[in-house]
mmCIF file of N, CA, C and O in Angstrom:
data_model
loop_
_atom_site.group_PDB
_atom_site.id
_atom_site.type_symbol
_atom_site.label_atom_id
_atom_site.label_comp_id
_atom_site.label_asym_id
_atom_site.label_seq_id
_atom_site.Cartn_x
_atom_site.Cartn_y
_atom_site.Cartn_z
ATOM 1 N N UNK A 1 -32.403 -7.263 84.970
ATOM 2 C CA UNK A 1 -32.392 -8.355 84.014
ATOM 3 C C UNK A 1 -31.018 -8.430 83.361
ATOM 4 O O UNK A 1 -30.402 -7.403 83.074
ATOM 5 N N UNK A 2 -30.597 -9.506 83.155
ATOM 6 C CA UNK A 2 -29.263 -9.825 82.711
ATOM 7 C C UNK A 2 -29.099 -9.843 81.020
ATOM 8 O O UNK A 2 -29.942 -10.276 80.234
ATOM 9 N N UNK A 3 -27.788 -9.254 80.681
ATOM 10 C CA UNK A 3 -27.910 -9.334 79.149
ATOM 11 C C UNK A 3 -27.700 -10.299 78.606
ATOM 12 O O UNK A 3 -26.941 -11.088 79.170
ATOM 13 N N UNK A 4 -28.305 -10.687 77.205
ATOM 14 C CA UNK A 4 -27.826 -11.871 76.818
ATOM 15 C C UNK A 4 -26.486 -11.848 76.431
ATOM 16 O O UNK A 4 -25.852 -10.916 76.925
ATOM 17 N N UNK A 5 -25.770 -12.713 75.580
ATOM 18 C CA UNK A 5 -24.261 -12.816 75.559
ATOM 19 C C UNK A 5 -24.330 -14.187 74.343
ATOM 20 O O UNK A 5 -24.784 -15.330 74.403
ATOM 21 N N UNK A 6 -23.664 -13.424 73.316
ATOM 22 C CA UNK A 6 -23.721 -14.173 72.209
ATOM 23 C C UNK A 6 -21.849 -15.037 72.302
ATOM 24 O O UNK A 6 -20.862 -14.317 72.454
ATOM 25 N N UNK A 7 -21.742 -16.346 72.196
ATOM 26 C CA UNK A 7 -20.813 -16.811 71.901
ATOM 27 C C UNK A 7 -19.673 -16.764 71.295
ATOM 28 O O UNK A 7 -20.148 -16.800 70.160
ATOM 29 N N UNK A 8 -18.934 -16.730 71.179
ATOM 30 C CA UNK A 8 -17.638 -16.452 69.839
ATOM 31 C C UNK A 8 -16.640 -17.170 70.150
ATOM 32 O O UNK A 8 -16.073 -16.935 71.216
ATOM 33 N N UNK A 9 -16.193 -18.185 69.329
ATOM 34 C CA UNK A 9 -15.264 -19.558 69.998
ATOM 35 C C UNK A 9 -14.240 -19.553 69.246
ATOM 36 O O UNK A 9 -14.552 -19.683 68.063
ATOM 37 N N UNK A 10 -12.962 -19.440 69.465
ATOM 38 C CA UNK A 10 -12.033 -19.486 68.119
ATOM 39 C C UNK A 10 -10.771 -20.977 68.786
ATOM 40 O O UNK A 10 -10.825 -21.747 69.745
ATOM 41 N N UNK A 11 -9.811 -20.763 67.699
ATOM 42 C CA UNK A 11 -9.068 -22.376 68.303
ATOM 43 C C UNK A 11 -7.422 -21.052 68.082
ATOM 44 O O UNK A 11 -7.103 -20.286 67.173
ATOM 45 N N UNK A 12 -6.873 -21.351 69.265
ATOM 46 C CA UNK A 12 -5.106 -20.469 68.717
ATOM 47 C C UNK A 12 -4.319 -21.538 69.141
ATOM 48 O O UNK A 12 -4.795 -22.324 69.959
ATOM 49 N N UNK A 13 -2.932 -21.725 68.616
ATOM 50 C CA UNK A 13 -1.472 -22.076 68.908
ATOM 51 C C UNK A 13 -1.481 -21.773 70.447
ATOM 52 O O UNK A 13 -1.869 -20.719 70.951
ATOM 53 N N UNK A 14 -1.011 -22.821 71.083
ATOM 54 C CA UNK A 14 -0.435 -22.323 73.057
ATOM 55 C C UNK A 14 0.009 -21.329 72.677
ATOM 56 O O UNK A 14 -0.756 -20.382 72.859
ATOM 57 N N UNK A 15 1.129 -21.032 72.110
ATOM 58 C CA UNK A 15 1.860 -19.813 72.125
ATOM 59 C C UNK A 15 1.167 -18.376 72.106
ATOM 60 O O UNK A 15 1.396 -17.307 72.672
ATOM 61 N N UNK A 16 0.178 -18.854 71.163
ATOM 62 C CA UNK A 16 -0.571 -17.162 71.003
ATOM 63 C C UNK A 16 -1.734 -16.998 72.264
ATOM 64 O O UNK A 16 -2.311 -15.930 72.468
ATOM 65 N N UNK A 17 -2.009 -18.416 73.184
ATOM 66 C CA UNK A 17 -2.554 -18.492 74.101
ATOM 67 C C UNK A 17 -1.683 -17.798 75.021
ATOM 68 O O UNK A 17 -2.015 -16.689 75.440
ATOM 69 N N UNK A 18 -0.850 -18.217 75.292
ATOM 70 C CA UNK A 18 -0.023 -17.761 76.358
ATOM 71 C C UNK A 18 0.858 -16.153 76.269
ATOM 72 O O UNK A 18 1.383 -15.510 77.178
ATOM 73 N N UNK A 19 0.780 -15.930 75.150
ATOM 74 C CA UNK A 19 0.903 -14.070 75.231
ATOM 75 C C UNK A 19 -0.183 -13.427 75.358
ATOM 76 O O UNK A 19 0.007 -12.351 75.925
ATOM 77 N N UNK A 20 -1.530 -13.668 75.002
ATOM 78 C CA UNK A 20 -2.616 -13.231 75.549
ATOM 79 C C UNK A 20 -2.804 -13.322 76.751
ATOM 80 O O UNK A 20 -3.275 -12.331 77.308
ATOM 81 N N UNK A 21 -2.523 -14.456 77.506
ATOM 82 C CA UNK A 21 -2.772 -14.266 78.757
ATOM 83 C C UNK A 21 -1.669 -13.680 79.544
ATOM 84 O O UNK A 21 -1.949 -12.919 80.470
ATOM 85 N N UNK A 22 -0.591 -13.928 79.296
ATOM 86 C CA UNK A 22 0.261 -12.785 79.607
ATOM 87 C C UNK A 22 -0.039 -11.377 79.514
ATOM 88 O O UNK A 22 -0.338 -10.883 80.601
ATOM 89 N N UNK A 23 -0.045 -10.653 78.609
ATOM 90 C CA UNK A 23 -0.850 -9.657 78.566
ATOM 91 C C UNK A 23 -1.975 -8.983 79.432
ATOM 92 O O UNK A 23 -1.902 -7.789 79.723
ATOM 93 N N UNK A 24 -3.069 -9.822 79.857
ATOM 94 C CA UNK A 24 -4.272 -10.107 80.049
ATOM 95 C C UNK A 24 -3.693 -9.789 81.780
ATOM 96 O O UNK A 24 -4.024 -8.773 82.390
ATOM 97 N N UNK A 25 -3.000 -10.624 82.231
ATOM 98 C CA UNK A 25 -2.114 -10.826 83.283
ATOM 99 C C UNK A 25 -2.178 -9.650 83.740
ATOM 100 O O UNK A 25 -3.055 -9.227 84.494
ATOM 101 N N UNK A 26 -0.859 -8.796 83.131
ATOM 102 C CA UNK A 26 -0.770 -7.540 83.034
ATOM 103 C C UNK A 26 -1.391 -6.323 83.407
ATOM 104 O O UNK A 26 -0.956 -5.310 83.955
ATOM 105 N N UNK A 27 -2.797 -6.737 82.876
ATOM 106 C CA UNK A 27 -3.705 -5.189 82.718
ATOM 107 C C UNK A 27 -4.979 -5.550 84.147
ATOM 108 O O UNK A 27 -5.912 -4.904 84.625
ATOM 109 N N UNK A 28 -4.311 -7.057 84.455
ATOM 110 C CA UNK A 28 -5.264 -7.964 85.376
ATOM 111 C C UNK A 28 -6.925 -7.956 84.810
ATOM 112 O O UNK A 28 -7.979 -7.684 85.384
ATOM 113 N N UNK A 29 -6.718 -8.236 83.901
ATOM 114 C CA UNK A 29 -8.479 -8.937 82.968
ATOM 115 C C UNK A 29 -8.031 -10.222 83.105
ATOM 116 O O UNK A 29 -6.882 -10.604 83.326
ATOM 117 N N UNK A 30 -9.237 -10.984 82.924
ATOM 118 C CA UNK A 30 -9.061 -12.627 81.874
ATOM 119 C C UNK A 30 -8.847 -12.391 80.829
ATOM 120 O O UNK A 30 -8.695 -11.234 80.439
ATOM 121 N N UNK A 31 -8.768 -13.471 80.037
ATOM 122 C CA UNK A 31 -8.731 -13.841 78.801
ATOM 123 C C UNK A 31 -9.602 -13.338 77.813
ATOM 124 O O UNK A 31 -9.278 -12.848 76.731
ATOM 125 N N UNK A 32 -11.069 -13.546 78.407
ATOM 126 C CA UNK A 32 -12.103 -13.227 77.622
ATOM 127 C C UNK A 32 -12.570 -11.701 77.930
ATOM 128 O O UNK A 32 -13.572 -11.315 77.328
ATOM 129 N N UNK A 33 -11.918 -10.797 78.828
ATOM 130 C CA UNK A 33 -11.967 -9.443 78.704
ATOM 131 C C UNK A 33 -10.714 -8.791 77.693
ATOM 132 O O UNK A 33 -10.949 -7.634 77.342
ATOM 133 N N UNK A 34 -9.838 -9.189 77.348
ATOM 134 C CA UNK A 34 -8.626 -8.902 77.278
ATOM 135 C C UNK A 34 -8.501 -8.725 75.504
ATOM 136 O O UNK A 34 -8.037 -7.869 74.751
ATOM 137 N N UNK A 35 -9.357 -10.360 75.303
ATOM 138 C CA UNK A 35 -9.879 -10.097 73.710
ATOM 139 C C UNK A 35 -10.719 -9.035 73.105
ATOM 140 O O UNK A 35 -10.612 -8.137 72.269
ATOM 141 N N UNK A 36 -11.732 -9.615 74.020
ATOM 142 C CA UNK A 36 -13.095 -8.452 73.584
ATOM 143 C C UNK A 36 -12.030 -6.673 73.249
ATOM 144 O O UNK A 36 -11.753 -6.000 72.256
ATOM 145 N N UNK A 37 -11.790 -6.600 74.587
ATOM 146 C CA UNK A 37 -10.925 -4.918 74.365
ATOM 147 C C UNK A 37 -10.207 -4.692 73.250
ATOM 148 O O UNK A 37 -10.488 -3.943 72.315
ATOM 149 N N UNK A 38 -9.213 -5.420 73.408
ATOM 150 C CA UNK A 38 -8.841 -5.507 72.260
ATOM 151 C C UNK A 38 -9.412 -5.601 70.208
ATOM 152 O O UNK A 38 -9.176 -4.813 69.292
ATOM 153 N N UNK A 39 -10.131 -6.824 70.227
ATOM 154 C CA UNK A 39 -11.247 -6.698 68.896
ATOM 155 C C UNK A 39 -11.820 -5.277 68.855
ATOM 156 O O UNK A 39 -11.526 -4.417 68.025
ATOM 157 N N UNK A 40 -12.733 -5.150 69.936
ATOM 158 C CA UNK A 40 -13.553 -3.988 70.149
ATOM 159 C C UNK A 40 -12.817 -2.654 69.185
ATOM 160 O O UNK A 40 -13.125 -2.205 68.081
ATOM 161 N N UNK A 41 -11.762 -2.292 70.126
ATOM 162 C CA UNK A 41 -10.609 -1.203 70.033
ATOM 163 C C UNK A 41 -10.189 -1.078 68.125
ATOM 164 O O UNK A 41 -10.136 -0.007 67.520
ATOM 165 N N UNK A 42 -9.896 -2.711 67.389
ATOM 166 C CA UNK A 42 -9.311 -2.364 66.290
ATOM 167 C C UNK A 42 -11.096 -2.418 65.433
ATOM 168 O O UNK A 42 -11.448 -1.632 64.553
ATOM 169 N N UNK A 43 -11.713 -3.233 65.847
ATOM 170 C CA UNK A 43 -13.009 -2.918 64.809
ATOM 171 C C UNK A 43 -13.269 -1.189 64.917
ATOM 172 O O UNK A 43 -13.272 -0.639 63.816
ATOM 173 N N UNK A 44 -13.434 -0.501 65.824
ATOM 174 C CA UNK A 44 -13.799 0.823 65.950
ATOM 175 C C UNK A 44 -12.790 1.432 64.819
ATOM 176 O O UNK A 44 -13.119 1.923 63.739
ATOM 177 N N UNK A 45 -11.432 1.267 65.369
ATOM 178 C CA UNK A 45 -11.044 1.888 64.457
ATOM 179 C C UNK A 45 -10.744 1.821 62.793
ATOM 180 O O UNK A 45 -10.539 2.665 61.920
ATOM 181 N N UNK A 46 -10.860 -0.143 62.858
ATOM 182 C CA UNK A 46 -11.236 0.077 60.954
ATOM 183 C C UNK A 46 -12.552 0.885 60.682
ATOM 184 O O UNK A 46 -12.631 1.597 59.681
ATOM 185 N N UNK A 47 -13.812 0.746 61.772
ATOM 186 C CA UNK A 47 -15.095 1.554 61.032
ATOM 187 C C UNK A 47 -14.767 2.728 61.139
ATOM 188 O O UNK A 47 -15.117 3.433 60.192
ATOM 189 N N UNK A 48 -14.027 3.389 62.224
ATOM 190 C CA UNK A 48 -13.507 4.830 62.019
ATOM 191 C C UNK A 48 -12.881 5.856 60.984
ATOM 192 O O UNK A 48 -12.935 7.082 60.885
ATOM 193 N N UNK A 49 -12.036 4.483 59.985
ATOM 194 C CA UNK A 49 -11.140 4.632 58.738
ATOM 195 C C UNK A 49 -11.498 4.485 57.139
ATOM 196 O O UNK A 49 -10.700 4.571 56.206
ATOM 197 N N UNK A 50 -12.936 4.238 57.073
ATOM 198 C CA UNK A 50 -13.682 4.061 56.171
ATOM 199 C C UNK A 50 -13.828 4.983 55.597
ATOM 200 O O UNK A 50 -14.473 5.809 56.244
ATOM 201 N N UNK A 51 -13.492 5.364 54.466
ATOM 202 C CA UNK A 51 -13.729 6.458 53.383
ATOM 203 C C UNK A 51 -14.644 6.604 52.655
ATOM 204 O O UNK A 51 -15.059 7.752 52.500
ATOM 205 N N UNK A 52 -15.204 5.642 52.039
ATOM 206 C CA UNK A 52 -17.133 5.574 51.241
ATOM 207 C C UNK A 52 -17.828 5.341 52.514
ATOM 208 O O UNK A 52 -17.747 4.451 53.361
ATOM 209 N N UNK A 53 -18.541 6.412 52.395
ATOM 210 C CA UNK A 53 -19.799 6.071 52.725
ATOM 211 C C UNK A 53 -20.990 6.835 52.183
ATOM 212 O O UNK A 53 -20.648 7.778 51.469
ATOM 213 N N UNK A 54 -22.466 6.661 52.351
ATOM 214 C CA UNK A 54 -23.524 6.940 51.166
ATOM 215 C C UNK A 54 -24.428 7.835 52.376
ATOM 216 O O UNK A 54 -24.439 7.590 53.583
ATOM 217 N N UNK A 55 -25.088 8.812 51.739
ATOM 218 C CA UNK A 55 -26.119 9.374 52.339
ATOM 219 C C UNK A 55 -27.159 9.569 51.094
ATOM 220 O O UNK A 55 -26.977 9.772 49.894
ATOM 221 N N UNK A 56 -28.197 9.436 51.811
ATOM 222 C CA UNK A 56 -29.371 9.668 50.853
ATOM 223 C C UNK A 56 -29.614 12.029 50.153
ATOM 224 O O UNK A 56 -28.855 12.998 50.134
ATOM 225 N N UNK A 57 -30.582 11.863 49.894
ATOM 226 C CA UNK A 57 -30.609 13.207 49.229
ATOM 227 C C UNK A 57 -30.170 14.176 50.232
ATOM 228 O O UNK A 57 -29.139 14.849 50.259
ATOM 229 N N UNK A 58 -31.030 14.126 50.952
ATOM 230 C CA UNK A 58 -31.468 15.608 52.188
ATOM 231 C C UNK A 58 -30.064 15.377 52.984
ATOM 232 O O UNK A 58 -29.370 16.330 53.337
ATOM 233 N N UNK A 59 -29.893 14.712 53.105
ATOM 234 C CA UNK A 59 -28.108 14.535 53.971
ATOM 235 C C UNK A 59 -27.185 14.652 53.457
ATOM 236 O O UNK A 59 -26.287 15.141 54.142
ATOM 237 N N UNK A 60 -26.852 14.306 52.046
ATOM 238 C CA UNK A 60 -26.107 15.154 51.244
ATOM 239 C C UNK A 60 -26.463 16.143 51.155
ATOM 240 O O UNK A 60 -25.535 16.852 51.543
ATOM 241 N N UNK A 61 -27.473 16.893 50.804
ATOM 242 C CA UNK A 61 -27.570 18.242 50.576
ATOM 243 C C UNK A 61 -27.362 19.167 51.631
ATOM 244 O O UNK A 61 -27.168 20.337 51.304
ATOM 245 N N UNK A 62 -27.364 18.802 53.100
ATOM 246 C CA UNK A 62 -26.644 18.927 54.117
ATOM 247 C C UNK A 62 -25.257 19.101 54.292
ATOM 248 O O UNK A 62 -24.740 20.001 54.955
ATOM 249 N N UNK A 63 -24.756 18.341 53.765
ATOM 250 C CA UNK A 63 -23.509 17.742 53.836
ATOM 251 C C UNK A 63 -22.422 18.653 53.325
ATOM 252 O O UNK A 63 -21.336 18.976 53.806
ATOM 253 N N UNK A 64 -23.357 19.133 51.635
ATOM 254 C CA UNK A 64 -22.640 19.681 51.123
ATOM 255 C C UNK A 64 -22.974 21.186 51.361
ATOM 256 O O UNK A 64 -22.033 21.861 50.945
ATOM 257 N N UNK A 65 -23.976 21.961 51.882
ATOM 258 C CA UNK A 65 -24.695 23.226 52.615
ATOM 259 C C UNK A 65 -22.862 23.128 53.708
ATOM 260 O O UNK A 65 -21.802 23.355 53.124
ATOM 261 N N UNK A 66 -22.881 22.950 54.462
ATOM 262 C CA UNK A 66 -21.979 22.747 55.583
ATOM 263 C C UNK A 66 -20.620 23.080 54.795
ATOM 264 O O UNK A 66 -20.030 24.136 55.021
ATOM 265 N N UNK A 67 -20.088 22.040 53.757
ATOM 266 C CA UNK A 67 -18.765 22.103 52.922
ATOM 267 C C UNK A 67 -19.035 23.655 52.580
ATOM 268 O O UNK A 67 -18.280 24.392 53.214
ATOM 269 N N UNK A 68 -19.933 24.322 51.727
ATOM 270 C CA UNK A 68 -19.754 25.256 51.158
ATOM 271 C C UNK A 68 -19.634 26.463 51.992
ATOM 272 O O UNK A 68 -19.145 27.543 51.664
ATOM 273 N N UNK A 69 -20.266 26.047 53.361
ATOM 274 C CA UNK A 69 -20.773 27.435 54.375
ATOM 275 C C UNK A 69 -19.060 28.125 54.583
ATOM 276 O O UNK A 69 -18.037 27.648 55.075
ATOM 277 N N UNK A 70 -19.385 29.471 53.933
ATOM 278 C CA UNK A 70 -18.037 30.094 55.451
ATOM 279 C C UNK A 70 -17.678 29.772 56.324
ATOM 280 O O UNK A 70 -18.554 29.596 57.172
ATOM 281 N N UNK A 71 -16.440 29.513 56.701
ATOM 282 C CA UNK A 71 -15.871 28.921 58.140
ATOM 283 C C UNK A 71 -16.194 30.221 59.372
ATOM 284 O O UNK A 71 -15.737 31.362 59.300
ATOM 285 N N UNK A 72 -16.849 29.834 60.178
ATOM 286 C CA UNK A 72 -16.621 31.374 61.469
ATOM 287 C C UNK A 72 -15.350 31.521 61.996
ATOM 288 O O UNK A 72 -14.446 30.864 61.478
ATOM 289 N N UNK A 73 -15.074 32.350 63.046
ATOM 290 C CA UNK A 73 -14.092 32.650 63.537
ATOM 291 C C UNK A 73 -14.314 31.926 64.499
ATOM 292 O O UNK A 73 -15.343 32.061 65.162
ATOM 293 N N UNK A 74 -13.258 30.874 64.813
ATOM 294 C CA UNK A 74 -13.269 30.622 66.379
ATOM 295 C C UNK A 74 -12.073 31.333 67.153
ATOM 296 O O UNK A 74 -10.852 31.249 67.018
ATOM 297 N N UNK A 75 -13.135 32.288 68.278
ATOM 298 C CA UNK A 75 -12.087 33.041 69.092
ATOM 299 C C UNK A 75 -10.997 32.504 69.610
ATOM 300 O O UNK A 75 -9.895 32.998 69.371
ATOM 301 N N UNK A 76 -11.166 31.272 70.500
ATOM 302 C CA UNK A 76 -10.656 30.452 71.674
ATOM 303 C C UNK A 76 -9.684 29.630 70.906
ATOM 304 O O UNK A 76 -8.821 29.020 71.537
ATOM 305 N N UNK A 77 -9.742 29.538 69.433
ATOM 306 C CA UNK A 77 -8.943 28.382 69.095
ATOM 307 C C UNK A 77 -7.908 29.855 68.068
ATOM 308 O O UNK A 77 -6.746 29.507 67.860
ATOM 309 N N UNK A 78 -8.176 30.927 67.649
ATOM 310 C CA UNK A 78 -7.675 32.347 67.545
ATOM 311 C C UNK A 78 -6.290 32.542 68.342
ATOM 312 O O UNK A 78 -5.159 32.689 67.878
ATOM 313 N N UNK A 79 -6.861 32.485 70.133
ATOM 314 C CA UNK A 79 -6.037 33.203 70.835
ATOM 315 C C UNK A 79 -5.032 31.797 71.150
ATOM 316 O O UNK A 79 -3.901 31.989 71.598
ATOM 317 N N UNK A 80 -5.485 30.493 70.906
ATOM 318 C CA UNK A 80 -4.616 29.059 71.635
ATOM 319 C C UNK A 80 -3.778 29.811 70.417
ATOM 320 O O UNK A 80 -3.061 30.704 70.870
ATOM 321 N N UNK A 81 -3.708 29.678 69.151
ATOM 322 C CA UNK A 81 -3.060 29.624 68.572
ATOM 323 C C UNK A 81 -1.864 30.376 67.995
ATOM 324 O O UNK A 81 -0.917 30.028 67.290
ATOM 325 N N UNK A 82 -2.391 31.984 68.757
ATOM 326 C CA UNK A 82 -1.479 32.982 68.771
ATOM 327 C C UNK A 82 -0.490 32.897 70.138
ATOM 328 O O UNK A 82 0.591 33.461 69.969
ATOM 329 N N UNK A 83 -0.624 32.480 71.038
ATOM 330 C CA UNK A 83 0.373 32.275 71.665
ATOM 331 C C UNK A 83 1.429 31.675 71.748
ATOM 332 O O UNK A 83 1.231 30.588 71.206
ATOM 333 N N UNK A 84 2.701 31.742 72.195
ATOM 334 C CA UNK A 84 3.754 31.408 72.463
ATOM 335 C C UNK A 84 3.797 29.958 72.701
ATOM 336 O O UNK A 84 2.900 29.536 73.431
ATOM 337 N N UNK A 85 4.672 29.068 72.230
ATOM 338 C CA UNK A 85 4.496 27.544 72.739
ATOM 339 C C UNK A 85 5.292 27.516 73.795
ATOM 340 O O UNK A 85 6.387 28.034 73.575
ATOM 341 N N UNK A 86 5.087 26.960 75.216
ATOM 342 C CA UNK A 86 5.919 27.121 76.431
ATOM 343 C C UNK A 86 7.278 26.491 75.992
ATOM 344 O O UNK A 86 7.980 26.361 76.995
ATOM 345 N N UNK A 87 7.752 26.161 75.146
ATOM 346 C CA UNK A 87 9.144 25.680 75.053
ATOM 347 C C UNK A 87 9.846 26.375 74.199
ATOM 348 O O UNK A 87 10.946 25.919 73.886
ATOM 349 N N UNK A 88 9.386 27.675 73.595
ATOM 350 C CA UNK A 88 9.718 28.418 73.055
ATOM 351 C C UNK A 88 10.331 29.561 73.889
ATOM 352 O O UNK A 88 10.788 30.558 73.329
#
């Protein structure tokens, strides 16, 4: 079964038409792959960059169980870090 596919229509300048598809060109997408990737790519990363956000009780109290816990030892990230950097 095929997915549905919600619309999204915008109006640009030729110019900003024609570096998109240039672009687009480029990576050999259309137009309408070329956007999507793009939108996609910077929405992720504004929701990625978000600093408030809310949890209810039990997830804070989680949250903050975790902040307070002792850090363990990680061996593997121990020994990466005691070694020599190859350009050294």
């Amino acid at each position: 079964m095929a997915t549905k596919t919600a619309p999204i229509n915008m109006r640009v300048e030729p110019s900003v038409r024609n570096i998109l598809d240039a672009a687009a060109s480029i990576l050999k997408v259309d137009r309408t792959v070329f956007i999507q990737q793009a939108a996609l790519a910077e929405a992720y990363e504004v929701l990625a960059n978000q600093k408030d956000f809310t949890l209810d009780e039990q997830a804070f109290a989680a949250f903050e169980q975790a902040l307070d816990a002792t850090p363990t030892r990680n061996e593997g990230m121990a020994d990466l870090l005691s070694r020599k950097a190859p350009w050294e």
